[in-house]
């Protein structure tokens, strides 16, 4: 989708209508219009004085990472580390008391939801996968490597993702 020849591209996120993808490129914010394919840097102007002293950021948990919420906010999926030391996806429905480990998600990272909340996308085993929330086997959508840096499922039927830290954004059809 993009044709950057240098730098890194990370953390793509789409707008709710799927018309724009925002991502981080070389410590700046960029947007990509999905209809036209033109990437543009977002000008950021810092104002005011920095806080003194800089607050220390401490992560309060080591049991999960990479949390994603479904579009309606009812479902939450997190990457957890199991007893074997392998990451897996843990799904929680706000209408239920107990979360459940999703089968066939060993090695999963960076989860994201489809716009309708019926599918969970993630990276694993050098690929981008989708998994039905209702149950069923994962479906491989595209190749990717272990350095993948996030994805976003657009309303336009494409999954936009950063396949590694060196190339630009890629996209793949959801089906």
mmCIF file of C-alpha atoms in Angstrom:
data_model
loop_
_atom_site.group_PDB
_atom_site.id
_atom_site.type_symbol
_atom_site.label_atom_id
_atom_site.label_comp_id
_atom_site.label_asym_id
_atom_site.label_seq_id
_atom_site.Cartn_x
_atom_site.Cartn_y
_atom_site.Cartn_z
ATOM 1 C CA UNK A 1 0.000 0.000 0.000
ATOM 2 C CA UNK A 2 2.869 2.374 0.775
ATOM 3 C CA UNK A 3 6.196 2.446 -1.000
ATOM 4 C CA UNK A 4 8.582 3.865 1.583
ATOM 5 C CA UNK A 5 12.163 2.798 0.930
ATOM 6 C CA UNK A 6 13.554 3.735 4.322
ATOM 7 C CA UNK A 7 12.474 4.216 7.917
ATOM 8 C CA UNK A 8 10.007 2.151 9.871
ATOM 9 C CA UNK A 9 6.224 1.954 9.901
ATOM 10 C CA UNK A 10 4.355 0.865 13.051
ATOM 11 C CA UNK A 11 0.903 0.585 14.640
ATOM 12 C CA UNK A 12 -1.640 1.139 11.816
ATOM 13 C CA UNK A 13 -5.137 2.065 13.001
ATOM 14 C CA UNK A 14 -8.165 2.785 10.835
ATOM 15 C CA UNK A 15 -10.936 5.299 11.335
ATOM 16 C CA UNK A 16 -14.365 3.765 12.063
ATOM 17 C CA UNK A 17 -15.496 4.378 8.480
ATOM 18 C CA UNK A 18 -12.338 2.746 7.073
ATOM 19 C CA UNK A 19 -11.439 5.716 4.887
ATOM 20 C CA UNK A 20 -8.203 6.648 6.636
ATOM 21 C CA UNK A 21 -5.366 4.665 8.194
ATOM 22 C CA UNK A 22 -3.138 6.414 10.746
ATOM 23 C CA UNK A 23 0.288 5.009 11.566
ATOM 24 C CA UNK A 24 3.626 5.899 13.102
ATOM 25 C CA UNK A 25 6.575 6.350 10.743
ATOM 26 C CA UNK A 26 9.996 7.295 12.070
ATOM 27 C CA UNK A 27 8.551 8.808 15.269
ATOM 28 C CA UNK A 28 5.966 10.907 13.384
ATOM 29 C CA UNK A 29 2.247 10.440 12.752
ATOM 30 C CA UNK A 30 1.133 9.773 9.159
ATOM 31 C CA UNK A 31 -2.210 9.137 7.474
ATOM 32 C CA UNK A 32 -3.155 7.180 4.380
ATOM 33 C CA UNK A 33 -6.420 7.700 2.509
ATOM 34 C CA UNK A 34 -7.563 4.196 1.561
ATOM 35 C CA UNK A 35 -9.328 5.367 -1.599
ATOM 36 C CA UNK A 36 -6.392 7.297 -3.050
ATOM 37 C CA UNK A 37 -3.418 5.582 -1.460
ATOM 38 C CA UNK A 38 -1.573 8.843 -0.727
ATOM 39 C CA UNK A 39 0.400 8.868 2.558
ATOM 40 C CA UNK A 40 0.960 12.216 4.281
ATOM 41 C CA UNK A 41 2.774 13.322 7.405
ATOM 42 C CA UNK A 42 0.562 14.950 10.041
ATOM 43 C CA UNK A 43 2.143 18.217 11.191
ATOM 44 C CA UNK A 44 2.481 18.276 14.960
ATOM 45 C CA UNK A 45 3.275 21.480 16.799
ATOM 46 C CA UNK A 46 4.314 21.177 20.431
ATOM 47 C CA UNK A 47 3.089 23.946 22.681
ATOM 48 C CA UNK A 48 3.858 24.815 26.260
ATOM 49 C CA UNK A 49 6.622 23.712 28.558
ATOM 50 C CA UNK A 50 7.310 20.090 29.454
ATOM 51 C CA UNK A 51 6.273 18.928 32.905
ATOM 52 C CA UNK A 52 9.068 18.784 35.438
ATOM 53 C CA UNK A 53 10.034 16.276 36.611
ATOM 54 C CA UNK A 54 9.051 13.758 33.950
ATOM 55 C CA UNK A 55 6.714 11.184 35.493
ATOM 56 C CA UNK A 56 7.998 7.631 35.687
ATOM 57 C CA UNK A 57 5.898 5.112 33.748
ATOM 58 C CA UNK A 58 5.685 1.723 35.394
ATOM 59 C CA UNK A 59 3.875 -1.254 33.929
ATOM 60 C CA UNK A 60 1.802 -2.783 36.697
ATOM 61 C CA UNK A 61 1.400 -6.235 35.169
ATOM 62 C CA UNK A 62 3.494 -8.785 33.411
ATOM 63 C CA UNK A 63 0.714 -11.311 32.846
ATOM 64 C CA UNK A 64 -0.784 -9.864 29.658
ATOM 65 C CA UNK A 65 -0.016 -7.518 26.815
ATOM 66 C CA UNK A 66 -1.610 -6.235 23.627
ATOM 67 C CA UNK A 67 -5.206 -5.593 24.676
ATOM 68 C CA UNK A 68 -7.854 -4.965 21.985
ATOM 69 C CA UNK A 69 -11.534 -4.010 22.336
ATOM 70 C CA UNK A 70 -14.297 -4.940 19.922
ATOM 71 C CA UNK A 71 -15.991 -1.995 18.167
ATOM 72 C CA UNK A 72 -19.027 -2.242 20.462
ATOM 73 C CA UNK A 73 -16.791 -2.547 23.557
ATOM 74 C CA UNK A 74 -18.407 -5.824 24.635
ATOM 75 C CA UNK A 75 -15.425 -8.072 23.884
ATOM 76 C CA UNK A 76 -11.848 -7.751 25.064
ATOM 77 C CA UNK A 77 -8.955 -9.857 23.798
ATOM 78 C CA UNK A 78 -5.502 -9.893 25.344
ATOM 79 C CA UNK A 79 -2.253 -11.682 24.675
ATOM 80 C CA UNK A 80 -1.379 -13.782 27.731
ATOM 81 C CA UNK A 81 1.599 -15.977 28.498
ATOM 82 C CA UNK A 82 0.570 -19.510 29.372
ATOM 83 C CA UNK A 83 2.194 -22.055 31.666
ATOM 84 C CA UNK A 84 4.396 -23.330 28.815
ATOM 85 C CA UNK A 85 5.743 -19.801 28.267
ATOM 86 C CA UNK A 86 3.860 -19.514 24.951
ATOM 87 C CA UNK A 87 1.601 -16.544 24.234
ATOM 88 C CA UNK A 88 -2.087 -17.172 23.500
ATOM 89 C CA UNK A 89 -5.220 -15.073 23.041
ATOM 90 C CA UNK A 90 -7.599 -14.714 25.976
ATOM 91 C CA UNK A 91 -11.130 -13.528 25.123
ATOM 92 C CA UNK A 92 -13.508 -11.957 27.611
ATOM 93 C CA UNK A 93 -17.140 -11.140 26.946
ATOM 94 C CA UNK A 94 -18.415 -8.441 29.331
ATOM 95 C CA UNK A 95 -21.683 -10.425 29.691
ATOM 96 C CA UNK A 96 -19.826 -13.463 31.078
ATOM 97 C CA UNK A 97 -17.853 -13.972 34.277
ATOM 98 C CA UNK A 98 -14.983 -16.077 32.974
ATOM 99 C CA UNK A 99 -12.678 -15.314 30.045
ATOM 100 C CA UNK A 100 -11.639 -18.161 27.747
ATOM 101 C CA UNK A 101 -8.389 -19.077 26.060
ATOM 102 C CA UNK A 102 -8.856 -19.252 22.310
ATOM 103 C CA UNK A 103 -7.657 -22.529 20.791
ATOM 104 C CA UNK A 104 -5.032 -22.580 18.032
ATOM 105 C CA UNK A 105 -3.543 -19.204 19.031
ATOM 106 C CA UNK A 106 -0.111 -20.311 20.273
ATOM 107 C CA UNK A 107 2.448 -17.583 19.564
ATOM 108 C CA UNK A 108 -0.194 -14.896 18.869
ATOM 109 C CA UNK A 109 0.553 -11.190 19.182
ATOM 110 C CA UNK A 110 -0.997 -7.790 18.392
ATOM 111 C CA UNK A 111 -4.713 -8.728 18.263
ATOM 112 C CA UNK A 112 -7.337 -6.578 16.541
ATOM 113 C CA UNK A 113 -11.057 -6.901 15.767
ATOM 114 C CA UNK A 114 -13.016 -6.880 12.531
ATOM 115 C CA UNK A 115 -15.366 -3.885 12.190
ATOM 116 C CA UNK A 116 -18.386 -6.054 13.051
ATOM 117 C CA UNK A 117 -16.601 -7.689 16.012
ATOM 118 C CA UNK A 118 -17.173 -11.201 14.612
ATOM 119 C CA UNK A 119 -13.483 -11.907 13.949
ATOM 120 C CA UNK A 120 -10.214 -11.422 15.812
ATOM 121 C CA UNK A 121 -7.079 -10.802 13.786
ATOM 122 C CA UNK A 122 -3.567 -11.413 15.072
ATOM 123 C CA UNK A 123 -0.004 -12.129 14.063
ATOM 124 C CA UNK A 124 1.549 -15.551 14.615
ATOM 125 C CA UNK A 125 3.847 -18.056 12.973
ATOM 126 C CA UNK A 126 5.057 -15.535 10.399
ATOM 127 C CA UNK A 127 1.587 -14.636 9.224
ATOM 128 C CA UNK A 128 -1.513 -12.529 9.710
ATOM 129 C CA UNK A 129 -4.480 -14.628 10.802
ATOM 130 C CA UNK A 130 -8.179 -14.171 11.493
ATOM 131 C CA UNK A 131 -10.157 -16.283 13.949
ATOM 132 C CA UNK A 132 -13.962 -16.336 14.332
ATOM 133 C CA UNK A 133 -15.093 -15.135 17.775
ATOM 134 C CA UNK A 134 -17.878 -17.744 17.703
ATOM 135 C CA UNK A 135 -15.306 -20.534 17.336
ATOM 136 C CA UNK A 136 -13.549 -22.294 14.509
ATOM 137 C CA UNK A 137 -10.081 -22.641 13.058
ATOM 138 C CA UNK A 138 -7.799 -19.688 12.311
ATOM 139 C CA UNK A 139 -7.520 -18.556 8.680
ATOM 140 C CA UNK A 140 -4.160 -17.345 7.309
ATOM 141 C CA UNK A 141 -4.566 -14.030 5.458
ATOM 142 C CA UNK A 142 -0.979 -13.072 4.575
ATOM 143 C CA UNK A 143 2.696 -13.652 5.241
ATOM 144 C CA UNK A 144 4.421 -11.481 7.802
ATOM 145 C CA UNK A 145 7.505 -11.827 9.952
ATOM 146 C CA UNK A 146 8.240 -11.850 13.655
ATOM 147 C CA UNK A 147 8.815 -8.071 13.626
ATOM 148 C CA UNK A 148 5.185 -7.265 12.718
ATOM 149 C CA UNK A 149 4.018 -4.010 14.258
ATOM 150 C CA UNK A 150 0.256 -3.978 14.397
ATOM 151 C CA UNK A 151 -2.773 -4.077 12.154
ATOM 152 C CA UNK A 152 -6.179 -2.508 11.649
ATOM 153 C CA UNK A 153 -9.237 -4.027 9.964
ATOM 154 C CA UNK A 154 -10.898 -1.454 7.734
ATOM 155 C CA UNK A 155 -14.562 -1.131 6.786
ATOM 156 C CA UNK A 156 -13.416 -1.397 3.157
ATOM 157 C CA UNK A 157 -12.780 -5.153 3.497
ATOM 158 C CA UNK A 158 -9.006 -4.905 3.875
ATOM 159 C CA UNK A 159 -6.676 -5.595 6.783
ATOM 160 C CA UNK A 160 -3.901 -2.983 6.876
ATOM 161 C CA UNK A 161 -0.734 -4.089 8.631
ATOM 162 C CA UNK A 162 2.918 -3.274 9.203
ATOM 163 C CA UNK A 163 4.651 -6.551 8.255
ATOM 164 C CA UNK A 164 7.964 -5.548 9.811
ATOM 165 C CA UNK A 165 9.936 -2.554 11.016
ATOM 166 C CA UNK A 166 11.556 -1.716 7.675
ATOM 167 C CA UNK A 167 8.887 -1.588 4.945
ATOM 168 C CA UNK A 168 5.679 0.434 4.655
ATOM 169 C CA UNK A 169 2.088 -0.609 5.201
ATOM 170 C CA UNK A 170 0.627 -3.617 3.440
ATOM 171 C CA UNK A 171 -2.955 -4.661 2.983
ATOM 172 C CA UNK A 172 -4.753 -7.923 2.346
ATOM 173 C CA UNK A 173 -8.401 -8.729 1.624
ATOM 174 C CA UNK A 174 -10.277 -10.007 4.632
ATOM 175 C CA UNK A 175 -11.546 -13.084 2.770
#
